[in-house]
């Protein structure tokens, strides 16, 4: 009704699950990571819970899109079933013939025997079996116990049936019952999907409007973000309902922009009440959103790609629309009282070109370049350094650069957001190195030898166990350990970066490392997803550099010519 008035091509806030409007927040990505990690974990139960409208279906759609072709998937939408009905539904989903030769109705034993035979045959054919049960909070204890018994069939390496339970928070309470403790002990991954933060709410609203074709000023200005978040508590479905009604109200009044009065009226009509800001929301906070830090995305990068192989989508066979994951829009600007520092990163620009036709991560052993020194030279060049012979990490110290080694894989790579040398293994388990210069949700930009190319993260996970080395710049007068009361150039540098981030004037020189600065560091660490211990370690210094120095190399977030190496 109001789309033409606001010059939109589609209704932006429909509650229908249109994949064009899919917005994956960091919480959704982390939930997806738990699902994928659980499926790769060898069987058992995976648990995903969340409030009504939190986006569990969104996560499930993305999950289905990333399940490899060698997985058989069963999906139960209506779990209010008896044990017999559930077993029959599972057999139907996996297309298992459970009809006895006598023609009599199948018993529980008949269903289970048929399923066991199917699972064993699937395992012999190197296929995995995943059963997804939505609205699982409606399952009875008897049905849940039968599901547990289905997971008893296993080999030495893994269970033959993976069960994913998706439901509302009541599902967690249900599994805490004493009679279900055996099932609870078989949950290998669980995640509770929280609502969107205020910054994510703003990006969500603007993303929906952008997809709907907004070509003029937003009819929902950023000044309303706080109120929208308070009214909806960050629940995506509630945001859709509120914004849809607010746009309708503005249209009815002939106004091009929704104001506070229209929004509050829409909230009363949709929810029956109007929330006001709490004292916590009136507190002055640091706005680290402008830095683009995504703590939750770390796990999504690390765990979401532990599956084996990248194959055509299983979901396409089940008529599930393929979602388009759009990059979140920039967060709203900081108020004038504390201007946001939006530092435009300078990324390492490496052309993403298609690899030679005969090159593959799974290629024959012994054909991968193994010159680690050459890889480190390329990394040093991104930092404007020419690497001389010798141990790279020792040589680079003369340029005030230090090596940072980790085994936390994509989790830390996404968090640190800087090029790195990855330690990989070829099919014969021989080591080699690659330079990572770009990373998206699904692909990495690698340089091996003199060839740069894109590779799917699931394929990369076959060869990457998480070990990498990256570089970081140390401040003048850097000390490995700083104690309370210390003074010096490194303390002055830290104080200056914190002041810059907080929009404060430059501090005086030679300040001591005291409680006030420690508190600021803890706040910064917490905002970065680091342990808020107040200590000045390499990761804290790296993130301070990342926040304030646009000249440092960054990982590319958009990969052009993104083609996967051909598989043999």
XYZ file of C-alpha atoms in Angstrom:
568
model
C 0.000 0.000 0.000
C 2.761 2.458 0.920
C 5.528 1.161 -1.377
C 4.838 3.630 -4.201
C 4.558 6.522 -1.746
C 8.072 5.839 -0.411
C 9.361 4.947 -3.901
C 10.046 1.318 -2.979
C 9.932 -1.633 -5.339
C 8.934 -4.157 -2.648
C 7.401 -4.128 0.796
C 10.483 -4.006 3.050
C 9.056 -5.401 6.276
C 6.918 -8.339 5.291
C 7.160 -11.209 7.792
C 7.233 -13.721 4.933
C 10.648 -15.466 4.768
C 11.722 -13.859 1.496
C 15.392 -14.865 0.963
C 16.094 -11.579 -0.810
C 15.772 -9.776 2.529
C 17.938 -12.168 4.504
C 20.060 -10.348 7.099
C 22.591 -12.451 8.976
C 23.702 -10.744 12.167
C 26.793 -11.939 13.997
C 24.521 -13.891 16.357
C 22.918 -15.649 13.392
C 26.326 -16.442 11.960
C 27.467 -17.836 15.290
C 24.331 -19.979 15.540
C 25.001 -21.255 12.027
C 28.562 -22.062 13.047
C 27.307 -24.188 15.939
C 25.001 -26.137 13.641
C 27.738 -26.831 11.113
C 30.255 -27.651 13.802
C 27.809 -30.067 15.386
C 27.155 -31.863 12.121
C 30.893 -32.287 11.610
C 31.361 -33.451 15.188
C 30.540 -37.113 14.694
C 26.870 -37.441 15.500
C 24.599 -36.957 18.479
C 22.334 -33.982 19.140
C 22.719 -30.311 18.245
C 20.490 -27.775 19.984
C 19.425 -24.357 18.642
C 17.006 -22.309 20.721
C 15.694 -18.773 20.493
C 12.673 -16.620 21.190
C 9.775 -16.484 18.749
C 10.842 -14.421 15.751
C 14.554 -14.426 16.652
C 15.546 -15.871 13.280
C 15.900 -19.613 13.876
C 14.300 -20.343 10.499
C 16.741 -17.940 8.851
C 19.669 -19.841 10.343
C 18.159 -23.166 9.323
C 17.755 -22.022 5.715
C 21.409 -21.020 5.569
C 22.371 -24.291 7.213
C 20.508 -26.290 4.577
C 22.292 -24.324 1.872
C 25.681 -25.366 3.240
C 25.065 -29.065 3.807
C 27.200 -31.056 1.341
C 25.644 -33.307 -1.280
C 26.799 -36.424 0.578
C 24.268 -35.743 3.353
C 20.768 -37.207 3.500
C 18.499 -34.634 5.171
C 15.175 -35.212 6.874
C 13.063 -32.296 8.127
C 10.178 -32.669 10.596
C 8.044 -29.510 10.762
C 5.291 -30.746 13.067
C 6.718 -32.627 16.062
C 3.421 -33.056 17.935
C 3.493 -36.747 17.141
C 3.418 -40.064 18.911
C 6.449 -42.337 18.826
C 4.949 -44.374 15.979
C 3.992 -41.262 14.008
C 7.441 -39.734 14.445
C 9.240 -42.906 13.327
C 6.941 -43.138 10.314
C 7.649 -39.472 9.454
C 11.406 -40.050 9.720
C 11.180 -43.052 7.422
C 9.155 -41.004 4.959
C 11.693 -38.159 5.038
C 14.598 -40.520 4.324
C 12.470 -42.532 1.855
C 12.919 -45.713 3.857
C 10.670 -48.637 2.975
C 9.211 -49.727 6.311
C 6.242 -51.770 5.071
C 6.351 -55.347 6.401
C 5.793 -58.156 3.945
C 2.731 -59.307 5.903
C 0.932 -56.079 5.099
C 0.254 -55.422 8.800
C 0.920 -51.927 10.187
C 4.581 -51.454 11.074
C 5.533 -51.652 14.751
C 8.123 -49.509 16.509
C 10.604 -52.348 16.025
C 9.773 -52.472 12.324
C 10.409 -48.766 11.880
C 13.655 -48.870 13.884
C 14.959 -51.946 12.039
C 14.241 -50.321 8.697
C 15.962 -47.096 9.764
C 18.987 -48.969 11.096
C 19.373 -50.858 7.831
C 19.130 -47.579 5.913
C 21.697 -45.840 8.129
C 24.187 -48.708 7.798
C 23.818 -48.745 4.031
C 24.243 -44.956 3.882
C 27.415 -45.233 5.963
C 28.755 -47.908 3.629
C 28.140 -45.477 0.760
C 29.957 -42.698 2.684
C 26.821 -40.664 3.166
C 25.864 -38.800 6.339
C 22.342 -38.561 7.723
C 20.953 -35.417 9.346
C 17.504 -35.168 10.921
C 16.189 -31.668 11.679
C 13.218 -31.276 14.003
C 11.681 -27.802 14.175
C 9.486 -26.574 17.058
C 11.154 -29.273 19.143
C 9.849 -27.796 22.405
C 6.591 -29.602 21.541
C 8.208 -33.053 21.684
C 7.101 -35.297 24.511
C 9.626 -36.924 26.831
C 8.688 -40.321 25.368
C 9.423 -39.172 21.824
C 12.718 -37.568 22.888
C 13.791 -40.821 24.504
C 13.044 -42.686 21.289
C 15.153 -40.166 19.381
C 17.996 -40.841 21.787
C 17.733 -44.547 21.114
C 17.971 -43.870 17.386
C 21.415 -42.356 17.943
C 22.718 -45.554 19.528
C 23.720 -46.942 16.144
C 27.347 -45.990 15.620
C 30.741 -47.000 14.271
C 34.117 -46.578 15.952
C 34.391 -43.089 14.455
C 30.924 -41.565 14.600
C 27.233 -42.011 15.210
C 25.240 -42.722 12.086
C 22.419 -40.242 12.719
C 22.828 -36.572 13.542
C 19.744 -34.946 15.085
C 19.270 -31.173 15.208
C 16.609 -29.881 17.592
C 15.359 -26.340 16.919
C 12.930 -24.746 19.318
C 11.926 -22.044 21.733
C 13.628 -21.546 25.147
C 11.251 -24.089 26.682
C 13.262 -26.764 24.893
C 16.244 -26.094 27.148
C 14.023 -26.453 30.209
C 12.605 -29.691 28.822
C 16.051 -31.238 28.440
C 16.893 -30.415 32.054
C 14.343 -32.960 33.286
C 15.941 -35.903 35.139
C 14.379 -38.487 32.820
C 16.125 -36.857 29.833
C 19.590 -36.518 31.331
C 20.973 -39.238 29.047
C 19.836 -37.278 25.998
C 21.208 -34.021 27.432
C 24.619 -35.664 27.761
C 24.606 -36.403 24.030
C 24.207 -32.757 23.014
C 27.548 -31.942 21.374
C 26.728 -28.335 20.426
C 24.108 -25.900 21.652
C 23.403 -22.247 21.021
C 20.735 -19.809 22.178
C 19.972 -17.185 19.540
C 19.694 -13.808 21.224
C 18.009 -10.761 19.744
C 19.770 -8.047 17.743
C 21.760 -5.311 19.444
C 20.854 -1.682 18.895
C 23.557 -1.267 16.238
C 22.428 -4.470 14.509
C 18.830 -3.273 14.641
C 19.842 -0.124 12.761
C 21.682 -2.158 10.126
C 18.779 -4.574 9.857
C 16.268 -1.780 9.174
C 18.476 -0.064 6.600
C 19.316 -3.386 4.942
C 15.633 -4.210 4.462
C 14.963 -0.770 3.010
C 17.951 -1.047 0.673
C 16.810 -4.419 -0.649
C 13.328 -2.971 -1.130
C 14.821 -0.403 -3.499
C 14.966 2.744 -1.396
C 16.399 5.503 -3.566
C 15.822 8.552 -1.375
C 16.337 9.434 2.270
C 15.301 6.679 4.660
C 11.735 7.057 5.963
C 13.010 5.519 9.210
C 15.833 7.866 10.290
C 18.725 6.706 12.468
C 17.421 8.865 15.332
C 14.607 6.325 15.772
C 16.951 3.349 16.197
C 16.943 3.521 19.982
C 13.139 3.600 20.133
C 12.774 0.800 17.577
C 15.138 -1.358 19.584
C 13.345 -0.611 22.855
C 9.921 -1.390 21.402
C 11.029 -4.604 19.709
C 13.840 -5.759 22.003
C 15.805 -6.473 18.832
C 13.612 -9.391 17.723
C 13.592 -9.365 13.886
C 9.946 -10.333 13.496
C 8.876 -7.627 15.945
C 11.029 -5.111 14.069
C 9.227 -6.036 10.852
C 5.809 -5.654 12.446
C 6.635 -2.306 14.029
C 8.353 -0.757 11.008
C 5.641 -1.934 8.645
C 2.939 -0.352 10.801
C 4.994 2.839 11.270
C 5.457 3.267 7.512
C 1.755 2.696 7.045
C 1.058 5.399 9.638
C 3.390 7.877 7.925
C 1.760 7.094 4.589
C -1.697 7.676 6.066
C -0.580 11.112 7.302
C 1.205 11.961 4.065
C 4.573 12.275 5.807
C 7.796 11.248 4.061
C 9.495 10.366 7.341
C 8.358 8.435 10.403
C 8.626 10.517 13.556
C 8.638 9.493 17.228
C 4.901 10.051 17.638
C 4.048 7.835 14.667
C 6.454 5.140 15.873
C 5.066 5.100 19.406
C 1.517 4.926 18.060
C 2.496 2.024 15.810
C 4.035 0.248 18.813
C 0.791 0.620 20.793
C -1.220 -0.733 17.892
C 1.080 -3.709 17.278
C 2.251 -4.600 20.787
C -0.350 -2.931 22.987
C 2.248 -0.948 24.937
C 5.025 1.565 24.520
C 8.411 1.105 26.179
C 10.588 3.939 27.381
C 14.319 4.150 27.589
C 15.947 2.629 30.656
C 18.692 4.276 32.660
C 21.233 1.933 31.065
C 20.261 3.227 27.642
C 20.857 6.812 28.768
C 24.440 6.087 29.804
C 27.269 7.466 27.735
C 28.957 4.558 25.954
C 31.925 4.168 23.678
C 30.875 3.562 20.134
C 33.116 0.819 18.883
C 30.620 -0.157 16.201
C 32.316 2.305 13.865
C 35.391 0.097 13.999
C 33.570 -2.821 12.415
C 34.558 -5.213 15.191
C 32.594 -8.456 15.088
C 33.276 -10.605 18.125
C 30.558 -13.152 17.352
C 31.794 -13.679 13.818
C 34.982 -15.251 15.116
C 33.307 -18.547 15.960
C 31.305 -18.474 12.759
C 34.519 -18.345 10.773
C 36.221 -21.076 12.802
C 33.560 -23.695 13.167
C 31.227 -23.180 10.262
C 33.606 -24.745 7.800
C 34.530 -28.003 9.490
C 32.297 -30.027 7.191
C 33.819 -32.262 4.550
C 33.697 -31.107 0.955
C 31.690 -28.437 -0.790
C 28.928 -29.860 -2.941
C 25.704 -28.564 -4.539
C 23.083 -27.515 -2.039
C 20.905 -30.209 -0.498
C 18.329 -27.528 0.217
C 17.744 -26.955 -3.474
C 16.317 -30.451 -3.671
C 13.876 -29.598 -0.929
C 12.592 -26.456 -2.611
C 14.193 -24.200 -0.017
C 15.061 -20.829 -1.594
C 18.749 -20.008 -1.606
C 19.413 -16.986 0.605
C 21.570 -14.076 -0.411
C 23.734 -12.960 2.490
C 24.270 -9.254 2.154
C 27.049 -7.395 3.893
C 25.676 -5.291 6.760
C 25.384 -1.605 6.119
C 27.536 0.865 7.973
C 26.446 1.545 11.576
C 24.868 4.886 12.481
C 27.247 7.722 13.182
C 28.179 8.734 16.666
C 26.552 11.804 18.270
C 28.336 15.118 18.016
C 29.379 14.891 21.682
C 31.640 11.945 20.882
C 32.360 11.894 17.149
C 32.925 8.425 15.745
C 36.290 7.737 14.178
C 35.502 5.946 10.964
C 38.900 4.878 9.689
C 38.731 3.603 6.140
C 40.994 0.543 6.147
C 43.689 0.145 3.558
C 43.425 -3.470 2.490
C 46.002 -5.630 0.845
C 45.016 -5.442 -2.809
C 45.721 -8.758 -4.487
C 43.944 -9.540 -7.737
C 41.722 -12.594 -7.426
C 42.374 -14.552 -10.573
C 41.234 -17.988 -11.533
C 43.794 -20.702 -10.761
C 45.454 -22.827 -13.423
C 43.064 -25.567 -14.533
C 45.255 -28.314 -13.082
C 45.624 -26.708 -9.633
C 43.558 -27.942 -6.702
C 43.985 -28.012 -2.922
C 43.385 -31.750 -3.213
C 45.919 -32.161 -5.984
C 48.488 -34.950 -6.077
C 51.034 -34.837 -3.226
C 54.381 -33.205 -3.814
C 53.230 -30.613 -6.361
C 52.472 -27.762 -3.931
C 55.116 -25.003 -3.563
C 56.745 -25.347 -0.121
C 58.975 -22.261 0.062
C 57.811 -20.746 3.347
C 60.400 -17.953 3.129
C 58.785 -16.725 -0.096
C 55.380 -16.634 1.608
C 56.766 -14.562 4.480
C 58.391 -12.191 1.978
C 54.972 -11.549 0.439
C 53.496 -10.908 3.883
C 56.316 -8.502 4.779
C 55.815 -6.655 1.494
C 52.208 -5.896 2.468
C 53.667 -4.080 5.493
C 56.089 -2.144 3.270
C 59.111 -4.229 4.261
C 61.698 -6.177 2.282
C 62.487 -9.380 4.119
C 66.164 -10.316 4.269
C 67.388 -13.868 4.707
C 67.090 -15.447 8.107
C 64.294 -16.217 10.522
C 61.403 -13.977 9.347
C 60.140 -13.132 12.819
C 63.588 -12.145 14.079
C 64.436 -10.126 10.963
C 61.165 -8.169 11.080
C 61.763 -7.034 14.662
C 64.209 -4.465 13.268
C 61.204 -2.852 11.531
C 59.183 -2.735 14.791
C 57.082 -5.659 13.598
C 56.377 -8.781 15.622
C 55.014 -12.177 14.686
C 51.847 -13.434 16.311
C 51.252 -17.192 16.118
C 47.930 -18.877 16.816
C 46.155 -22.180 16.324
C 42.627 -20.729 16.543
C 42.085 -20.559 12.802
C 39.313 -18.568 11.184
C 38.014 -17.411 14.561
C 41.048 -15.283 15.304
C 41.752 -14.417 11.674
C 38.368 -12.715 11.390
C 38.838 -10.959 14.700
C 42.346 -9.680 13.947
C 41.460 -8.828 10.319
C 44.971 -8.867 8.879
C 46.847 -10.925 6.262
C 48.477 -14.068 7.597
C 50.639 -17.023 6.641
C 48.556 -20.196 6.902
C 50.230 -23.521 7.657
C 48.528 -26.098 5.446
C 48.868 -29.818 4.728
C 48.721 -31.484 1.322
C 46.891 -34.800 0.751
C 50.067 -36.677 1.810
C 50.125 -34.672 5.068
C 53.205 -32.717 3.963
C 53.354 -29.096 5.204
C 53.252 -26.020 3.005
C 52.280 -22.364 3.423
C 49.805 -19.970 1.843
C 49.316 -16.239 2.235
C 45.759 -15.288 3.226
C 44.800 -11.813 1.982
C 41.001 -12.000 1.783
C 38.217 -13.646 3.758
C 34.446 -13.649 3.290
C 31.737 -15.784 4.845
C 32.328 -18.557 2.332
C 35.660 -17.991 0.574
C 39.301 -17.168 1.177
C 41.781 -15.408 -1.105
C 45.064 -17.306 -1.005
C 48.457 -16.929 -2.612
C 50.450 -20.148 -2.956
C 53.751 -19.751 -4.706
C 53.115 -17.063 -7.292
C 49.426 -17.905 -7.865
C 46.520 -16.044 -6.254
C 43.076 -17.618 -6.284
C 39.882 -18.031 -4.309
C 38.943 -21.202 -2.493
C 35.825 -22.297 -0.674
C 36.324 -22.346 3.093
C 34.877 -25.817 3.464
C 37.462 -27.149 0.999
C 40.185 -25.186 2.780
C 39.214 -26.739 6.119
C 40.502 -30.101 4.809
C 44.023 -28.715 4.750
C 44.016 -26.045 7.469
C 44.110 -27.075 11.119
C 44.022 -23.512 12.407
C 47.763 -22.677 12.621
C 48.761 -19.273 11.263
C 51.246 -16.435 11.740
C 50.462 -12.754 11.275
C 52.291 -9.498 11.941
C 51.635 -6.555 14.205
C 53.332 -3.228 14.824
C 54.742 -2.475 18.264
C 54.612 1.061 19.696
C 57.753 2.970 20.584
C 59.238 1.881 23.905
C 57.262 -1.371 23.841
C 57.617 -3.615 26.899
C 56.469 -7.217 27.132
C 54.868 -6.550 30.510
C 53.487 -3.322 31.974
C 52.858 -2.853 35.689
C 50.623 -0.429 37.492
C 52.371 2.892 37.953
C 54.702 2.444 34.951
C 55.371 5.396 32.645
C 56.942 5.630 29.237
C 56.473 6.004 25.483
C 54.369 2.839 25.203
C 52.001 4.031 27.963
C 51.716 7.437 26.279
C 50.866 5.746 22.968
C 48.145 3.615 24.573
C 46.638 6.645 26.336
C 46.625 8.582 23.055
C 44.832 5.785 21.167
C 42.203 5.397 23.883
C 41.579 9.152 23.914
C 41.261 9.204 20.135
C 38.724 6.381 20.186
C 36.690 8.054 22.894
C 36.674 11.428 21.153
C 38.665 12.998 24.000
C 41.477 15.543 23.666
C 45.063 14.217 23.497
C 46.300 13.325 26.997
C 49.391 14.821 28.617
C 52.648 12.930 28.217
C 54.281 10.732 30.859
C 51.020 9.612 32.455
C 51.200 6.596 34.784
C 49.503 3.316 34.000
C 46.781 3.613 36.640
C 43.261 2.422 37.380
C 41.462 4.874 35.082
C 43.458 3.710 32.063
C 43.041 0.069 33.066
C 39.268 0.563 33.133
C 39.356 2.068 29.643
C 41.416 -0.859 28.386
C 38.941 -3.327 29.869
C 36.062 -1.551 28.131
C 37.971 -1.624 24.861
C 38.845 -5.301 25.263
C 35.250 -6.191 26.027
C 34.047 -4.356 22.911
C 36.603 -6.265 20.828
C 35.597 -9.676 22.130
C 38.878 -9.979 24.053
C 39.271 -11.078 27.636
C 38.719 -7.856 29.638
C 41.715 -8.307 31.957
C 43.161 -4.801 31.570
C 46.535 -6.223 30.523
C 48.453 -4.912 27.528
C 49.042 -7.970 25.389
C 49.700 -8.397 21.660
C 46.032 -8.837 20.738
C 45.009 -5.687 22.609
C 47.758 -3.703 20.889
C 46.822 -5.205 17.519
C 43.216 -4.135 17.928
C 44.245 -0.638 19.031
C 46.374 -0.400 15.887
C 43.537 -1.740 13.789
C 41.149 0.856 15.213
C 43.381 3.881 14.760
C 45.820 3.211 11.903
C 44.196 3.056 8.442
C 47.555 2.291 6.812
C 47.813 -1.212 8.241
C 46.966 -3.999 5.780
C 43.541 -5.590 6.169
C 41.855 -8.667 4.817
C 39.757 -8.114 1.721
C 36.056 -8.638 2.441
C 34.890 -8.658 -1.195
C 36.542 -11.127 -3.554
C 36.243 -10.477 -7.268
C 36.435 -13.214 -9.869
C 35.514 -15.575 -7.073
C 35.855 -18.967 -8.664
C 36.607 -22.175 -6.844
C 39.538 -24.286 -8.056
C 38.311 -27.221 -10.114
C 37.863 -30.442 -8.161
C 39.275 -33.701 -9.444
